[in-house]
Tab-separated table of C-alpha atoms and ligand atoms in Angstrom:
chain	number	residue	atom	x	y	z
A	1316	MET	CA	281.694	253.818	118.076
A	1317	ILE	CA	284.441	254.476	120.725
A	1318	SER	CA	286.659	257.297	119.686
A	1319	ASP	CA	290.558	257.299	119.936
A	1320	SER	CA	291.697	257.172	123.626
A	1321	PRO	CA	292.338	260.697	125.063
A	1322	PHE	CA	294.662	259.382	127.738
A	1323	THR	CA	298.361	260.333	127.971
A	1324	LEU	CA	299.933	257.085	129.479
A	1325	SER	CA	298.968	253.432	129.610
A	1326	HIS	CA	299.849	250.039	131.375
A	1327	ASP	CA	302.540	249.880	128.690
A	1328	SER	CA	304.051	253.058	129.874
A	1329	LYS	CA	307.477	253.082	131.517
A	1330	LEU	CA	309.546	255.582	133.529
A	1331	ASP	CA	310.898	257.423	130.529
A	1332	ASP	CA	307.195	257.851	129.226
A	1333	LEU	CA	306.148	259.188	132.543
A	1334	LEU	CA	308.982	261.509	132.878
A	1335	GLN	CA	308.583	262.754	129.196
A	1336	ALA	CA	304.757	263.260	129.844
A	1337	ASN	CA	305.690	265.284	132.943
A	1338	LYS	CA	308.085	267.503	130.924
A	1339	LEU	CA	305.346	268.231	128.374
A	1340	TRP	CA	302.779	268.957	130.988
A	1341	ALA	CA	305.213	271.411	132.950
A	1342	GLN	CA	305.781	273.066	129.479
A	1343	GLN	CA	302.242	273.387	128.689
A	1344	MET	CA	301.514	274.739	132.385
A	1345	ASN	CA	304.302	277.326	131.981
A	1346	HIS	CA	302.884	278.369	128.616
A	1347	VAL	CA	299.386	279.013	129.812
A	1348	HIS	CA	300.280	280.183	133.265
A	1349	PRO	CA	303.744	281.446	133.188
A	1350	SER	CA	303.784	282.782	136.669
A	1351	LEU	CA	302.208	279.758	138.336
A	1352	PHE	CA	305.319	277.685	139.246
A	1353	PRO	CA	308.035	280.500	139.839
A	1354	GLU	CA	305.789	283.098	141.398
A	1355	PHE	CA	303.271	281.104	143.225
A	1356	ASN	CA	303.873	277.368	143.820
A	1357	GLY	CA	307.503	277.981	144.238
A	1358	LYS	CA	306.931	280.292	147.080
A	1359	GLY	CA	304.565	278.085	149.073
A	1360	GLN	CA	300.852	277.249	149.217
A	1361	GLN	CA	297.714	278.996	150.576
A	1362	PRO	CA	294.974	276.564	149.522
A	1363	HIS	CA	291.512	277.828	150.074
A	1364	THR	CA	289.828	274.290	150.187
A	1365	LEU	CA	290.379	270.863	151.502
A	1366	PHE	CA	288.959	268.392	149.072
A	1367	ILE	CA	288.098	264.951	150.311
A	1368	GLY	CA	287.256	262.418	147.686
A	1369	CYS	CA	287.370	258.713	146.604
A	1370	SER	CA	290.489	257.545	145.185
A	1371	ASP	CA	288.713	256.760	141.891
A	1372	SER	CA	290.901	257.622	138.848
A	1373	ARG	CA	287.984	259.715	137.145
A	1374	TYR	CA	287.885	262.648	139.260
A	1375	ASN	CA	289.692	264.832	141.677
A	1376	GLU	CA	289.906	268.681	142.663
A	1377	THR	CA	290.456	269.587	139.209
A	1378	CYS	CA	286.658	269.182	138.576
A	1379	LEU	CA	286.591	272.563	140.372
A	1380	GLY	CA	288.640	274.052	137.523
A	1381	VAL	CA	291.387	274.931	139.741
A	1382	LEU	CA	295.285	275.099	139.439
A	1383	PRO	CA	298.028	273.425	141.548
A	1384	GLY	CA	298.264	275.396	144.868
A	1385	GLU	CA	294.372	276.214	145.392
A	1386	VAL	CA	293.135	272.886	146.903
A	1387	PHE	CA	294.631	270.648	149.601
A	1388	THR	CA	293.421	266.947	148.868
A	1389	TRP	CA	292.929	263.879	150.754
A	1390	LYS	CA	291.712	260.687	148.594
A	1391	THR	CA	290.713	257.409	149.933
A	1392	VAL	CA	288.614	254.384	148.756
A	1393	ALA	CA	284.868	255.350	148.809
A	1394	ASN	CA	285.728	258.647	150.647
A	1395	ILE	CA	285.237	257.010	154.066
A	1396	CYS	CA	285.838	259.460	156.873
A	1397	SER	CA	286.507	257.378	160.139
A	1398	HIS	CA	286.978	258.898	163.422
A	1399	LYS	CA	289.541	255.992	164.124
A	1400	ASP	CA	291.553	257.079	160.876
A	1401	LEU	CA	294.740	258.949	162.017
A	1402	SER	CA	295.198	260.205	158.455
A	1403	PHE	CA	291.713	261.721	158.358
A	1404	LYS	CA	292.106	263.545	161.459
A	1405	ALA	CA	295.779	264.817	160.671
A	1406	THR	CA	294.657	265.953	157.228
A	1407	LEU	CA	291.805	268.040	158.791
A	1408	GLU	CA	294.170	269.510	161.469
A	1409	PHE	CA	296.711	270.430	158.877
A	1410	ALA	CA	294.296	271.807	156.377
A	1411	ILE	CA	292.190	273.920	158.918
A	1412	ARG	CA	294.537	274.716	161.782
A	1413	CYS	CA	297.983	275.047	159.704
A	1414	LEU	CA	296.876	276.043	156.147
A	1415	LYS	CA	293.668	277.798	157.086
A	1416	VAL	CA	291.524	276.566	154.504
A	1417	ASN	CA	287.876	278.068	154.684
A	1418	LYS	CA	285.963	275.316	152.896
A	1419	VAL	CA	285.909	271.598	153.117
A	1420	VAL	CA	284.409	269.637	150.240
A	1421	ILE	CA	283.457	266.030	150.929
A	1422	CYS	CA	282.886	264.947	147.403
A	1423	GLY	CA	281.648	261.345	146.347
A	1424	HIS	CA	281.045	260.209	142.925
A	1425	THR	CA	278.719	258.024	140.939
A	1426	ASP	CA	279.701	254.599	139.695
A	1427	CYS	CA	281.794	253.952	142.951
A	1428	GLY	CA	283.556	250.666	143.037
A	1429	GLY	CA	283.606	250.496	146.810
A	1430	ILE	CA	279.717	251.184	146.903
A	1431	LYS	CA	278.955	248.634	144.000
A	1432	THR	CA	281.016	246.074	145.723
A	1433	CYS	CA	278.693	246.171	148.711
A	1434	LEU	CA	275.601	246.719	146.815
A	1435	THR	CA	276.106	243.676	144.526
A	1436	HIS	CA	277.259	241.455	147.564
A	1437	GLN	CA	280.852	241.113	146.146
A	1438	ARG	CA	282.427	242.173	149.406
A	1439	GLU	CA	282.681	238.670	151.063
A	1440	PRO	CA	284.645	237.265	148.185
A	1441	LEU	CA	287.322	239.811	148.742
A	1442	ARG	CA	288.361	237.839	151.753
A	1443	GLU	CA	289.397	234.753	149.742
A	1444	ASN	CA	291.160	236.866	147.099
A	1445	LYS	CA	293.826	238.179	149.220
A	1446	CYS	CA	292.046	241.413	149.859
A	1447	GLU	CA	291.174	241.200	153.455
A	1448	HIS	CA	292.195	244.679	154.260
A	1449	LEU	CA	289.800	245.989	151.658
A	1450	HIS	CA	287.199	243.665	152.948
A	1451	GLU	CA	287.579	244.959	156.565
A	1452	TYR	CA	287.755	248.597	155.171
A	1453	LEU	CA	284.536	248.439	153.309
A	1454	GLN	CA	282.689	247.372	156.492
A	1455	ASP	CA	281.403	251.060	156.808
A	1456	ILE	CA	279.974	250.917	153.232
A	1457	ASP	CA	278.273	247.515	153.731
A	1458	ASP	CA	276.657	248.996	157.056
A	1459	LEU	CA	275.540	251.921	154.932
A	1460	TYR	CA	273.963	249.610	152.426
A	1461	HIS	CA	272.020	247.506	154.778
A	1462	GLU	CA	270.755	250.663	156.739
A	1463	ASN	CA	269.517	251.890	153.342
A	1464	LYS	CA	268.356	248.669	151.802
A	1465	SER	CA	264.500	249.547	152.064
A	1466	SER	CA	264.968	252.790	150.291
A	1467	LEU	CA	267.006	251.370	147.634
A	1468	LYS	CA	263.981	249.391	146.450
A	1469	ARG	CA	262.476	252.552	145.067
A	1470	TYR	CA	265.220	252.312	142.341
A	1471	THR	CA	264.910	249.491	139.855
A	1472	ASP	CA	268.388	249.579	138.097
A	1473	LEU	CA	271.940	249.228	139.485
A	1474	THR	CA	273.058	252.499	138.080
A	1475	SER	CA	270.330	254.614	140.137
A	1476	GLN	CA	270.606	252.403	143.114
A	1477	SER	CA	274.512	252.886	143.252
A	1478	LYS	CA	273.902	256.663	142.670
A	1479	TYR	CA	271.543	256.741	145.604
A	1480	LEU	CA	273.838	255.034	147.889
A	1481	SER	CA	276.706	257.367	146.918
A	1482	GLN	CA	274.467	260.049	147.853
A	1483	CYS	CA	273.774	258.566	151.125
A	1484	ASN	CA	277.424	257.893	151.737
A	1485	VAL	CA	278.231	261.694	151.209
A	1486	ALA	CA	275.927	262.509	153.606
A	1487	ARG	CA	277.286	259.912	156.169
A	1488	GLN	CA	280.866	260.979	155.657
A	1489	PHE	CA	279.746	264.872	155.817
A	1490	ASN	CA	278.329	264.020	159.187
A	1491	ARG	CA	281.587	262.619	160.389
A	1492	VAL	CA	283.501	265.458	158.991
A	1493	MET	CA	281.094	267.675	161.043
A	1494	GLU	CA	281.641	265.757	164.311
A	1495	ASN	CA	285.343	266.338	163.997
A	1496	GLU	CA	286.630	268.568	166.871
A	1497	THR	CA	288.854	270.687	164.595
A	1498	VAL	CA	285.962	271.240	162.166
A	1499	GLN	CA	283.391	272.003	164.916
A	1500	GLU	CA	285.770	274.797	166.315
A	1501	ALA	CA	286.361	276.379	162.995
A	1502	VAL	CA	282.500	276.030	162.256
A	1503	GLN	CA	281.574	277.692	165.404
A	1504	GLU	CA	284.101	280.455	164.889
A	1505	GLY	CA	282.338	281.141	161.567
A	1506	ILE	CA	285.550	280.571	159.494
A	1507	LEU	CA	284.746	277.388	157.818
A	1508	ALA	CA	281.931	276.054	155.348
A	1509	VAL	CA	281.562	272.403	154.818
A	1510	TYR	CA	279.992	271.089	151.490
A	1511	GLY	CA	278.800	267.502	150.632
A	1512	LEU	CA	278.957	267.108	146.875
A	1513	LEU	CA	278.409	264.235	144.315
A	1514	TYR	CA	280.440	264.151	141.012
A	1515	ASN	CA	278.806	262.545	138.045
A	1516	VAL	CA	281.510	260.489	136.085
A	1517	ASP	CA	279.384	260.569	132.981
A	1518	SER	CA	279.239	264.322	132.621
A	1519	GLY	CA	282.081	265.780	134.757
A	1520	LEU	CA	279.294	267.763	136.682
A	1521	LEU	CA	278.951	268.242	140.474
A	1522	GLU	CA	275.610	268.276	142.286
A	1523	LYS	CA	274.921	269.368	145.875
A	1524	VAL	CA	274.014	266.572	148.515
A	1525	THR	CA	274.252	268.598	151.673
A	1526	SER	CA	275.999	271.718	153.401
A	1527	ASN	CA	276.380	273.165	156.799
B	1429	ZN	ZN1	284.729	255.431	144.486
C-alpha cells in the first residue's frame, strides 16, 4: 500500500502555490531557528563544506542535517566533474579560495538516471529524441560503464549493477576533484579534506566510497 504523498508541491502547482509554500517554510524555519535568517544568513555566509552531487531531486546537502548557510553546493547530472567544465573549476575556486571551505564532499547516489541510461543502453536513442546535449554529456558515464563492464558481471540484478557503477562514478569524479589545481594546493597545505560518498535513495543514508 502506498501512503499519502508527503510532498509539498506538484506538477499542478502554480506561482501562488510556490509563494505560499515558501511563506510557510520561512515561518517554520523562523519558529524553529529564530536567529538563522536575521543573525546568520542575513549577515553573510561561512560554509564549511562544498557539496558536489547529482541534480537528482531525491537528495542534496540537507542529507547532512545542515541548515542554510553551512554548505556551498554544486549539482549536475550524474555528478560529472570535468576538467573542461568552467562551472566545475569556478565552483572549486569560489568555495576553496574565497569561501574557505575545509571539506569537499563528492556525493553520488543509488538509482542514478544518468548511470542507468548508459547501463541499459538507452544513451544512443537520446540523440533522436532531441536530447543531443544530454547524449554528449553522458559520454563520460558511458566510458565508465565500458571500463567496468567485466566487473559488473559479478552482479546479477540491475539495482546492484547500477549501485556498483554509482560507486565507481564517485571514485572517478573524486579523482578528478583531487587532480584540480585549487584542490591540490589546499590539500598540500593541509587545509582541505575530500570525501567521496554515496547516498542511498531508499534509506536516506550515506556510505563512504573513498577519501584523501
Ligand atoms: Zn543521478
